[in-house]
Short mmCIF file of C-alpha atoms and ligand atoms in Angstrom, two decimals:
data_model
loop_
_atom_site.label_atom_id
_atom_site.label_comp_id
_atom_site.label_asym_id
_atom_site.label_seq_id
_atom_site.Cartn_x
_atom_site.Cartn_y
_atom_site.Cartn_z
CA MET A 540 -57.75 -42.76 72.35
CA GLY A 541 -59.56 -39.65 73.32
CA ILE A 542 -62.09 -39.56 70.50
CA MET A 543 -65.26 -38.31 72.08
CA LYS A 544 -68.21 -40.37 71.07
CA THR A 545 -71.30 -38.40 70.39
CA THR A 546 -72.83 -40.98 68.11
CA LYS A 547 -75.64 -42.92 69.69
CA LYS A 548 -75.12 -46.21 67.94
CA ASN A 549 -72.19 -48.09 69.34
CA TYR A 550 -70.28 -50.00 66.72
CA SER A 551 -66.75 -51.16 66.46
CA ARG A 552 -64.19 -49.31 64.36
CA ARG A 553 -63.87 -52.29 62.06
CA GLU A 554 -67.61 -52.40 61.44
CA PHE A 555 -67.63 -48.70 60.86
CA ILE A 556 -64.95 -48.88 58.21
CA LYS A 557 -66.61 -51.84 56.54
CA GLN A 558 -69.93 -50.05 56.35
CA ASN A 559 -68.40 -46.85 55.06
CA SER A 560 -65.51 -47.92 52.94
CA LEU A 561 -66.95 -47.00 49.56
CA THR A 562 -63.72 -46.03 47.93
CA GLY A 563 -61.26 -48.07 49.91
CA LEU A 564 -60.35 -44.88 51.71
CA GLY A 565 -60.79 -46.21 55.20
CA ALA A 566 -58.36 -43.76 56.69
CA VAL A 567 -60.27 -40.81 55.33
CA VAL A 568 -63.47 -42.26 56.71
CA ALA A 569 -62.12 -42.39 60.23
CA ILE A 570 -61.72 -38.62 60.18
CA GLY A 571 -65.45 -38.48 59.55
CA VAL A 572 -66.18 -39.48 63.16
CA THR A 573 -65.68 -36.06 64.59
CA PRO A 574 -67.40 -35.09 67.79
CA SER A 575 -69.10 -32.11 66.22
CA LEU A 576 -72.58 -33.59 65.80
CA PHE A 577 -75.11 -31.27 67.43
CA ALA A 578 -72.21 -29.00 68.35
CA SER A 579 -73.78 -25.94 66.81
CA ASP A 580 -76.89 -26.16 68.93
CA ILE A 581 -77.43 -22.42 68.94
CA LYS A 582 -77.58 -22.07 65.15
CA VAL A 583 -79.72 -25.17 64.92
CA ALA A 584 -82.27 -23.71 67.32
CA GLU A 585 -82.72 -20.54 65.25
CA THR A 586 -85.97 -19.85 63.38
CA PRO A 587 -86.22 -22.02 60.24
CA ALA A 588 -85.76 -20.14 56.98
CA LEU A 589 -89.15 -21.38 55.82
CA LEU A 590 -90.67 -19.43 58.73
CA GLY A 591 -88.70 -16.29 58.01
CA GLY A 592 -85.40 -17.07 59.75
CA LYS A 593 -81.92 -16.87 58.32
CA ALA A 594 -80.99 -19.71 55.96
CA VAL A 595 -78.15 -22.03 56.94
CA ARG A 596 -76.68 -21.47 53.52
CA THR A 597 -76.95 -18.97 50.68
CA LYS A 598 -73.87 -20.08 48.76
CA VAL A 599 -74.52 -21.77 45.41
CA TRP A 600 -73.75 -25.45 44.94
CA PRO A 601 -71.24 -26.72 42.37
CA THR A 602 -72.87 -26.35 38.96
CA TRP A 603 -73.31 -29.14 36.44
CA PRO A 604 -72.12 -30.06 33.85
CA VAL A 605 -68.48 -29.13 34.40
CA TRP A 606 -66.77 -27.75 31.28
CA ASP A 607 -63.27 -26.32 31.14
CA THR A 608 -62.78 -24.30 27.97
CA SER A 609 -58.99 -24.39 28.30
CA THR A 610 -58.71 -28.19 28.30
CA ASP A 611 -61.98 -29.52 26.90
CA GLU A 612 -62.61 -27.68 23.68
CA GLU A 613 -59.62 -28.39 21.49
CA GLN A 614 -60.77 -31.80 20.26
CA VAL A 615 -64.40 -30.72 19.95
CA ILE A 616 -63.46 -27.74 17.79
CA LYS A 617 -61.16 -29.90 15.70
CA VAL A 618 -64.07 -32.25 15.02
CA ILE A 619 -66.43 -29.41 14.16
CA ARG A 620 -63.93 -27.81 11.78
CA SER A 621 -63.09 -31.13 10.12
CA GLY A 622 -66.62 -31.61 8.81
CA ALA A 623 -66.33 -35.31 9.72
CA TRP A 624 -69.31 -35.35 12.04
CA THR A 625 -70.91 -38.73 11.62
CA ARG A 626 -69.53 -41.79 13.38
CA ALA A 627 -65.77 -42.30 12.73
CA GLY A 628 -62.48 -42.34 14.62
CA VAL A 629 -63.41 -40.25 17.65
CA VAL A 630 -66.41 -42.45 18.45
CA THR A 631 -64.18 -45.51 18.13
CA GLU A 632 -61.64 -43.90 20.45
CA PHE A 633 -64.34 -43.19 23.03
CA GLU A 634 -65.58 -46.80 22.81
CA LYS A 635 -62.06 -48.16 23.30
CA LYS A 636 -61.50 -45.92 26.30
CA TRP A 637 -64.80 -46.87 27.92
CA ALA A 638 -64.25 -50.59 27.35
CA ALA A 639 -60.78 -50.31 28.91
CA THR A 640 -62.10 -48.22 31.80
CA VAL A 641 -64.68 -50.79 32.84
CA GLY A 642 -62.63 -53.82 31.83
CA ALA A 643 -64.84 -55.14 29.05
CA LYS A 644 -63.65 -56.54 25.71
CA ARG A 645 -65.98 -54.38 23.67
CA CYS A 646 -68.04 -51.23 23.88
CA LEU A 647 -70.58 -49.79 21.48
CA ALA A 648 -71.60 -46.15 21.85
CA VAL A 649 -75.25 -45.45 21.13
CA VAL A 650 -77.61 -42.48 21.27
CA ASN A 651 -78.68 -42.93 24.89
CA GLY A 652 -78.95 -45.37 27.80
CA THR A 653 -82.57 -46.22 27.04
CA ASN A 654 -81.64 -47.46 23.58
CA ALA A 655 -78.56 -49.25 24.90
CA LEU A 656 -80.99 -51.31 27.00
CA ILE A 657 -83.49 -51.80 24.17
CA ALA A 658 -80.74 -52.92 21.77
CA SER A 659 -79.18 -55.30 24.29
CA LEU A 660 -82.42 -57.12 25.04
CA ASN A 661 -83.22 -57.19 21.33
CA GLN A 662 -79.91 -58.77 20.38
CA LEU A 663 -80.17 -61.27 23.22
CA ASP A 664 -83.41 -62.32 21.55
CA ILE A 665 -85.71 -61.34 24.37
CA GLY A 666 -89.21 -60.78 23.08
CA ALA A 667 -92.71 -62.17 22.70
CA GLY A 668 -93.63 -64.65 25.42
CA ASP A 669 -90.67 -63.84 27.64
CA GLU A 670 -90.69 -62.55 31.18
CA VAL A 671 -87.87 -60.34 32.44
CA ILE A 672 -87.34 -59.98 36.17
CA THR A 673 -86.58 -56.42 37.16
CA HIS A 674 -86.70 -53.76 39.82
CA PRO A 675 -89.31 -51.04 40.48
CA TYR A 676 -87.03 -48.52 42.26
CA THR A 677 -85.53 -47.16 39.05
CA PHE A 678 -86.00 -44.90 36.06
CA ILE A 679 -88.70 -45.76 33.52
CA SER A 680 -86.13 -46.91 30.92
CA THR A 681 -85.48 -50.07 32.94
CA ILE A 682 -89.05 -51.14 32.23
CA ILE A 683 -89.77 -49.72 28.79
CA CYS A 684 -86.79 -51.53 27.29
CA ILE A 685 -88.59 -54.77 28.18
CA LEU A 686 -91.90 -53.58 26.73
CA GLN A 687 -90.28 -52.19 23.58
CA ASN A 688 -89.15 -55.74 22.87
CA GLY A 689 -92.58 -57.25 23.52
CA ALA A 690 -91.65 -59.00 26.78
CA ILE A 691 -93.32 -58.77 30.19
CA PRO A 692 -91.64 -57.07 33.15
CA VAL A 693 -91.86 -58.98 36.43
CA PHE A 694 -91.15 -56.85 39.47
CA VAL A 695 -89.17 -57.92 42.52
CA ASP A 696 -89.44 -55.78 45.62
CA THR A 697 -86.74 -53.37 46.80
CA ASP A 698 -84.49 -53.90 49.80
CA PRO A 699 -85.20 -50.62 51.60
CA GLU A 700 -81.80 -50.65 53.32
CA THR A 701 -79.81 -50.67 50.08
CA PHE A 702 -82.45 -49.24 47.69
CA GLN A 703 -81.52 -52.16 45.36
CA ILE A 704 -83.45 -55.15 44.04
CA ASP A 705 -83.90 -57.64 46.91
CA ALA A 706 -81.95 -60.56 45.45
CA ASP A 707 -83.42 -62.94 48.05
CA LYS A 708 -86.84 -62.42 46.48
CA ILE A 709 -85.86 -63.11 42.86
CA GLU A 710 -86.21 -66.90 42.77
CA ALA A 711 -89.82 -66.81 43.96
CA ARG A 712 -90.70 -64.84 40.82
CA ILE A 713 -89.12 -67.22 38.29
CA THR A 714 -91.63 -68.99 36.01
CA PRO A 715 -91.22 -71.17 32.89
CA ARG A 716 -91.43 -67.93 30.87
CA THR A 717 -88.53 -66.20 32.65
CA ARG A 718 -85.68 -65.47 30.25
CA ALA A 719 -83.64 -62.76 31.92
CA ILE A 720 -82.87 -60.71 35.00
CA LEU A 721 -82.47 -56.97 34.51
CA PRO A 722 -81.13 -55.43 37.70
CA ALA A 723 -80.66 -51.67 37.88
CA HIS A 724 -77.74 -50.49 39.97
CA THR A 725 -79.96 -47.90 41.51
CA LEU A 726 -78.51 -44.41 41.99
CA GLY A 727 -75.00 -45.69 41.33
CA MET A 728 -74.94 -48.22 44.19
CA PRO A 729 -74.32 -51.75 42.91
CA ALA A 730 -76.99 -54.42 43.25
CA ASP A 731 -76.02 -57.74 44.87
CA MET A 732 -74.45 -58.98 41.61
CA GLU A 733 -72.81 -62.10 43.00
CA LYS A 734 -76.14 -63.43 44.22
CA ILE A 735 -77.90 -62.38 41.02
CA MET A 736 -75.29 -64.16 38.87
CA GLN A 737 -75.64 -67.31 41.00
CA ILE A 738 -79.40 -67.32 40.49
CA ALA A 739 -79.00 -66.68 36.76
CA ALA A 740 -76.53 -69.55 36.41
CA LYS A 741 -78.76 -71.92 38.35
CA HIS A 742 -81.81 -71.13 36.19
CA ASN A 743 -79.98 -70.53 32.93
CA LEU A 744 -81.06 -66.91 32.63
CA ILE A 745 -79.61 -63.99 30.72
CA VAL A 746 -78.48 -60.97 32.76
CA VAL A 747 -78.55 -57.42 31.40
CA GLU A 748 -77.23 -54.85 33.85
CA ASN A 749 -78.75 -51.41 33.86
CA ALA A 750 -75.53 -49.66 34.82
CA CYS A 751 -76.81 -46.34 33.43
CA LEU A 752 -75.85 -44.70 36.75
CA SER A 753 -72.86 -46.83 37.64
CA TRP A 754 -69.80 -45.45 35.94
CA LEU A 755 -66.79 -47.00 37.81
CA ALA A 756 -68.83 -48.69 40.54
CA GLU A 757 -67.49 -52.08 41.65
CA VAL A 758 -68.39 -55.30 43.36
CA ASN A 759 -65.33 -57.13 44.67
CA HIS A 760 -63.14 -54.78 42.60
CA LYS A 761 -64.89 -55.80 39.37
CA LYS A 762 -66.65 -53.01 37.51
CA VAL A 763 -70.41 -53.05 37.44
CA GLY A 764 -71.74 -53.64 33.92
CA THR A 765 -69.27 -56.47 33.33
CA PHE A 766 -71.03 -59.19 35.33
CA GLY A 767 -73.93 -59.95 33.02
CA ASN A 768 -74.26 -60.73 29.31
CA ALA A 769 -74.41 -56.99 28.70
CA GLY A 770 -74.00 -53.77 30.65
CA CYS A 771 -75.67 -50.50 29.65
CA PHE A 772 -74.58 -46.96 30.48
CA SER A 773 -76.01 -43.47 30.07
CA PHE A 774 -74.15 -40.22 29.39
CA GLN A 775 -77.15 -37.89 29.45
CA THR A 776 -76.35 -34.46 30.86
CA SER A 777 -77.61 -35.08 34.41
CA LYS A 778 -75.41 -38.18 34.63
CA ASN A 779 -71.87 -38.29 35.99
CA ILE A 780 -70.40 -38.42 32.44
CA PRO A 781 -72.42 -35.66 30.80
CA ILE A 782 -72.43 -35.56 26.99
CA GLY A 783 -75.88 -34.12 26.37
CA GLU A 784 -77.20 -37.44 25.14
CA GLY A 785 -75.31 -40.70 24.83
CA GLY A 786 -75.15 -44.29 25.95
CA ALA A 787 -73.08 -47.44 25.66
CA ILE A 788 -73.30 -51.20 25.69
CA VAL A 789 -70.37 -53.24 27.00
CA SER A 790 -69.80 -56.99 26.80
CA ASP A 791 -67.12 -59.64 26.36
CA ASP A 792 -69.31 -61.52 23.88
CA GLU A 793 -67.88 -60.63 20.46
CA LYS A 794 -70.76 -62.05 18.42
CA PHE A 795 -73.32 -60.26 20.53
CA MET A 796 -71.39 -57.00 20.14
CA ASP A 797 -71.17 -57.52 16.36
CA ARG A 798 -74.95 -57.94 16.28
CA CYS A 799 -75.42 -54.82 18.42
CA TYR A 800 -73.19 -52.88 16.03
CA SER A 801 -75.14 -54.09 13.03
CA TYR A 802 -78.45 -53.34 14.78
CA HIS A 803 -77.33 -49.78 15.62
CA ASN A 804 -76.37 -49.21 11.98
CA TYR A 805 -79.60 -50.20 10.12
CA GLY A 806 -78.72 -53.91 10.21
CA ASN A 807 -75.74 -53.52 7.88
CA PRO A 808 -73.06 -56.23 7.86
CA TYR A 809 -70.51 -55.96 10.65
CA GLY A 810 -67.89 -58.44 11.87
CA SER A 811 -69.54 -61.83 12.17
CA VAL A 812 -72.85 -60.41 10.91
CA VAL A 813 -72.45 -61.16 7.21
CA LEU A 814 -74.67 -61.40 4.17
CA PRO A 815 -75.57 -64.90 3.04
CA GLU A 816 -73.41 -66.22 0.26
CA GLY A 817 -74.48 -65.02 -3.14
CA VAL A 818 -76.20 -61.89 -1.78
CA HIS A 819 -74.43 -58.72 -2.78
CA GLY A 820 -75.25 -55.60 -0.83
CA GLY A 821 -78.08 -54.72 1.51
CA THR A 822 -78.69 -55.31 5.18
CA VAL A 823 -78.55 -58.55 7.15
CA ILE A 824 -80.69 -58.14 10.23
CA ASN A 825 -83.71 -56.12 11.37
CA GLY A 826 -81.89 -53.08 12.65
CA THR A 827 -82.38 -49.46 13.52
CA LYS A 828 -80.13 -46.43 13.79
CA LEU A 829 -78.53 -45.45 17.08
CA ARG A 830 -75.23 -43.90 16.07
CA ILE A 831 -73.71 -41.00 18.00
CA THR A 832 -71.76 -38.19 16.38
CA GLU A 833 -68.06 -37.43 16.47
CA TYR A 834 -68.56 -34.24 18.47
CA GLN A 835 -70.54 -36.10 21.13
CA ALA A 836 -67.64 -38.53 21.44
CA ALA A 837 -65.18 -35.63 21.68
CA ILE A 838 -67.19 -34.17 24.57
CA GLY A 839 -67.27 -37.63 26.14
CA LEU A 840 -63.49 -37.98 25.97
CA ALA A 841 -63.11 -34.63 27.73
CA GLN A 842 -65.54 -35.68 30.45
CA LEU A 843 -63.88 -39.05 30.94
CA LYS A 844 -60.66 -37.36 32.02
CA ARG A 845 -62.24 -36.03 35.19
CA LEU A 846 -64.51 -38.95 36.02
CA GLU A 847 -62.27 -40.79 38.45
CA LYS A 848 -61.34 -37.76 40.50
CA GLN A 849 -64.94 -36.56 40.66
CA THR A 850 -66.11 -40.05 41.62
CA ASN A 851 -63.64 -40.18 44.50
CA THR A 852 -64.66 -36.71 45.70
CA ARG A 853 -68.34 -37.67 45.66
CA ASN A 854 -67.66 -40.94 47.44
CA GLU A 855 -65.57 -39.34 50.16
CA ASN A 856 -68.23 -36.70 50.71
CA ALA A 857 -70.96 -39.36 50.69
CA GLN A 858 -69.12 -41.30 53.39
CA TYR A 859 -68.61 -38.21 55.45
CA LEU A 860 -72.22 -37.07 55.09
CA LYS A 861 -73.46 -40.53 55.95
CA SER A 862 -71.36 -40.70 59.09
CA LYS A 863 -72.72 -37.32 60.15
CA ILE A 864 -76.43 -37.72 59.51
CA GLN A 865 -77.02 -41.35 60.38
CA ASP A 866 -77.47 -40.52 64.03
CA ILE A 867 -80.06 -37.83 63.51
CA PRO A 868 -83.30 -39.51 64.57
CA GLY A 869 -85.48 -40.34 61.57
CA ILE A 870 -82.67 -40.17 58.99
CA VAL A 871 -81.70 -43.57 57.58
CA PRO A 872 -79.00 -43.30 54.88
CA PHE A 873 -78.44 -46.00 52.23
CA LYS A 874 -76.44 -49.09 53.06
CA LEU A 875 -74.38 -51.03 50.53
CA SER A 876 -75.02 -54.47 49.09
CA LYS A 877 -72.58 -57.24 49.87
CA ASN A 878 -68.98 -56.89 48.69
CA VAL A 879 -69.38 -53.46 47.14
CA THR A 880 -65.90 -51.95 46.82
CA LYS A 881 -66.81 -48.71 45.06
CA ILE A 882 -69.92 -46.69 44.32
CA SER A 883 -70.59 -43.96 41.80
CA ALA A 884 -73.02 -41.79 43.71
CA TRP A 885 -75.43 -40.10 41.33
CA GLN A 886 -77.63 -39.28 44.28
CA PHE A 887 -77.15 -39.53 48.02
CA PRO A 888 -80.35 -41.29 49.12
CA PHE A 889 -81.77 -41.71 52.60
CA ARG A 890 -85.09 -42.61 54.16
CA TYR A 891 -86.96 -39.92 56.02
CA LYS A 892 -89.04 -41.19 58.92
CA MET A 893 -91.54 -38.48 59.66
CA GLU A 894 -92.46 -40.03 63.02
CA ALA A 895 -89.10 -38.84 64.30
CA PHE A 896 -89.86 -35.34 62.97
CA GLN A 897 -93.10 -34.89 64.91
CA GLY A 898 -95.09 -36.03 61.88
CA LEU A 899 -93.68 -33.37 59.53
CA PRO A 900 -94.56 -34.69 56.04
CA ARG A 901 -91.70 -35.43 53.64
CA ALA A 902 -92.77 -32.72 51.18
CA LYS A 903 -92.60 -30.13 53.96
CA PHE A 904 -89.24 -31.49 55.14
CA ILE A 905 -87.84 -31.06 51.61
CA LYS A 906 -89.36 -27.59 51.35
CA ALA A 907 -87.86 -26.57 54.70
CA LEU A 908 -84.43 -27.88 53.66
CA ARG A 909 -84.67 -26.03 50.36
CA ALA A 910 -85.40 -22.80 52.24
CA GLU A 911 -82.21 -23.43 54.25
CA GLY A 912 -80.29 -23.58 50.95
CA ILE A 913 -80.17 -27.37 50.70
CA PRO A 914 -81.95 -28.68 47.59
CA GLY A 915 -83.24 -32.23 47.87
CA SER A 916 -85.82 -34.24 45.97
CA SER A 917 -88.28 -37.02 46.69
CA GLY A 918 -86.81 -39.33 44.06
CA TYR A 919 -88.51 -42.08 42.11
CA VAL A 920 -92.21 -42.81 41.95
CA THR A 921 -93.47 -46.39 41.69
CA GLN A 922 -93.19 -47.99 38.23
CA ASN A 923 -95.09 -51.24 38.74
CA ASP A 924 -98.64 -49.83 38.72
CA LYS A 925 -98.58 -47.06 36.14
CA PRO A 926 -100.79 -46.47 33.05
CA TYR A 927 -98.02 -47.19 30.50
CA LEU A 928 -98.27 -50.87 31.45
CA LYS A 929 -102.04 -50.96 30.90
CA ASN A 930 -101.61 -49.10 27.64
CA THR A 931 -99.03 -51.63 26.45
CA PHE A 932 -101.09 -54.64 27.51
CA GLU A 933 -104.07 -53.27 25.56
CA SER A 934 -102.02 -52.85 22.37
CA LYS A 935 -102.66 -55.01 19.35
CA ASN A 936 -99.21 -56.55 19.49
CA TYR A 937 -99.54 -57.64 23.12
CA ARG A 938 -103.07 -58.99 22.65
CA ARG A 939 -101.73 -61.17 19.84
CA MET A 940 -98.66 -62.31 21.77
CA TYR A 941 -100.11 -63.23 25.17
CA PRO A 942 -103.04 -65.08 26.69
CA LYS A 943 -105.75 -62.75 28.01
CA GLU A 944 -105.20 -63.64 31.68
CA MET A 945 -101.60 -62.44 31.55
CA LEU A 946 -102.69 -59.02 30.36
CA ASP A 947 -105.37 -58.33 32.97
CA PHE A 948 -103.93 -55.09 34.35
CA GLU A 949 -105.49 -55.27 37.82
CA LYS A 950 -104.30 -58.82 38.33
CA TYR A 951 -100.88 -57.88 36.96
CA VAL A 952 -100.59 -55.05 39.48
CA GLU A 953 -101.60 -57.46 42.28
CA ARG A 954 -99.02 -60.06 41.21
CA ASN A 955 -96.36 -57.37 41.02
CA HIS A 956 -97.17 -55.68 44.32
CA CYS A 957 -93.97 -54.43 46.00
CA PRO A 958 -94.87 -53.11 49.46
CA GLU A 959 -91.32 -52.23 50.53
CA ASN A 960 -90.84 -50.26 47.34
CA ASN A 961 -94.14 -48.40 47.80
CA LEU A 962 -93.01 -47.30 51.25
CA LEU A 963 -89.57 -46.35 49.97
CA CYS A 964 -91.14 -44.12 47.30
CA GLU A 965 -92.92 -42.29 50.13
CA GLU A 966 -89.90 -42.00 52.41
CA ALA A 967 -86.88 -41.42 50.17
CA VAL A 968 -85.01 -38.14 49.94
CA TRP A 969 -82.11 -37.55 47.53
CA PHE A 970 -79.29 -35.08 47.30
CA SER A 971 -77.81 -34.92 43.82
CA GLN A 972 -74.28 -35.68 42.70
CA ASN A 973 -73.21 -32.08 42.07
CA MET A 974 -73.71 -31.31 45.78
CA LEU A 975 -71.31 -34.15 46.57
CA LEU A 976 -68.64 -32.35 44.52
CA GLY A 977 -68.53 -29.66 47.20
CA SER A 978 -66.27 -29.35 50.22
CA ARG A 979 -66.47 -30.78 53.72
CA ALA A 980 -67.90 -27.45 54.83
CA ASP A 981 -70.65 -27.86 52.22
CA MET A 982 -71.50 -31.25 53.70
CA ASP A 983 -71.58 -29.67 57.15
CA ASP A 984 -74.20 -27.23 55.85
CA ILE A 985 -76.40 -30.17 54.89
CA VAL A 986 -75.96 -31.72 58.33
CA MET A 987 -76.73 -28.45 60.05
CA ALA A 988 -79.85 -27.83 57.97
CA ILE A 989 -81.24 -31.30 58.70
CA GLU A 990 -80.54 -30.85 62.40
CA LYS A 991 -82.22 -27.47 62.31
CA VAL A 992 -85.33 -28.85 60.60
CA HIS A 993 -85.35 -31.70 63.11
CA LYS A 994 -85.14 -29.35 66.06
CA ASN A 995 -87.91 -27.16 64.64
CA ALA A 996 -90.08 -29.93 63.20
CA GLY A 997 -93.01 -29.12 65.48
CA LYS A 998 -93.08 -25.45 64.51
CA LEU A 999 -92.66 -26.30 60.82
CA LYS A 1000 -95.56 -28.71 60.93
CA ALA A 1001 -97.87 -26.15 62.51
C1 LIG B 1905 -80.72 -42.09 32.78
C2 LIG B 1905 -81.14 -43.48 33.00
C3 LIG B 1905 -81.49 -44.32 31.96
C4 LIG B 1905 -81.65 -43.86 30.54
O1 LIG B 1905 -80.63 -43.18 30.04
P1 LIG B 1905 -80.87 -42.10 28.86
O2 LIG B 1905 -79.51 -41.87 28.38
O3 LIG B 1905 -81.50 -40.90 29.51
O4 LIG B 1905 -81.76 -42.73 27.88
C5 LIG B 1905 -81.81 -45.62 32.23
N1 LIG B 1905 -81.82 -46.08 33.47
C6 LIG B 1905 -81.51 -45.31 34.52
C7 LIG B 1905 -81.53 -45.89 35.88
C8 LIG B 1905 -81.17 -43.99 34.32
O5 LIG B 1905 -80.90 -43.22 35.36
#
């Protein structure tokens, strides 16, 4: 075959497809190996936009959220005009659809992903005296759900190749206090769930999956969020199912889901959560209120209709982009954990090695890309050393629940040191999901801009 190879790494076709087959669209991937890398040398050599040159791109990116008035509004308007706004049939319909979509027996819609996590841990009886093993390369909700329940987060370092929790480092962090593992499927790429479930089974631990960014993602063709005791999702507007605010818990455990329902509705009786005999009326458990409205669910149903197609578009573009930029020196795109069969890219993350860009700092790299019309961000900051932990440990509740040594903040930070994660927080660059909804030509703009910044790194630094 006369495919010209301009890529520097030499790998077999089979390896290539394995590495890049995010959607099972191997054939599409192969097209990604075009010989065009560095082909537009002239444009790439032009003055960077940050230094007054012409930007690679001035076109706007696909906007977010997507809303089609002709197809999306009918049910929402019907709900608004009905006056039935509080939780009823439309919420139930959304829950049924989401449960069926991910392949779980039950789903409970709640106000947001953060509270889906808090409720799940609460109803799995995780609290005072318990340690929960988790991941620092994530959003704050992954950690505060543990603290809100009075437990202690224990951090396991990140695998910088996959951006996920390093499952090989989990067992070393298990103590007699460990009750649960809370992996986050970071940025919509699944964690190594098979390994995590093996460890949990061996040590008799609960698993709550933070699948807040993993709508439709799969490991071995099984949807993420359905491996553990509970899976939690977010539908906040920046997420790939945008509702404004919203979240969900999924599980096959009927009793657990009954308790979650009761908890989300003030602790009122529900299913197997019943009042003791002889008690008439009133609530059963210590609950709260996390109900979503009918119009939120109607928006959710409209968004669900386009999820699969959008997911496939993002994944195809992510594969293509990855195949194009992975050979630019200093650009190291994400790899996938074992047996991942589908991702749900919320961001396209890669590591930026400034050594290969003549020492151009990451912030300047992002600024230069932005000037070229390519918006990127520096992603997460570290979570395992921040003031909210100290503040929690100094609270009255924590001082009454734990021995003093456990709450020494400096020692806690030392015990929870995650060097790989610290480095990742300094090196990561993200492109957001709406960019991945663009065309191949849009992806080529990203490639071109990175090449241009690479070529001009010296000038940009000075
Ligand atoms: C968005 C998000 C959450 C929280 O979801 P909300 O709906 O905003 O409360 C939790 N974890 C991760 C990883 C998220 O990205």
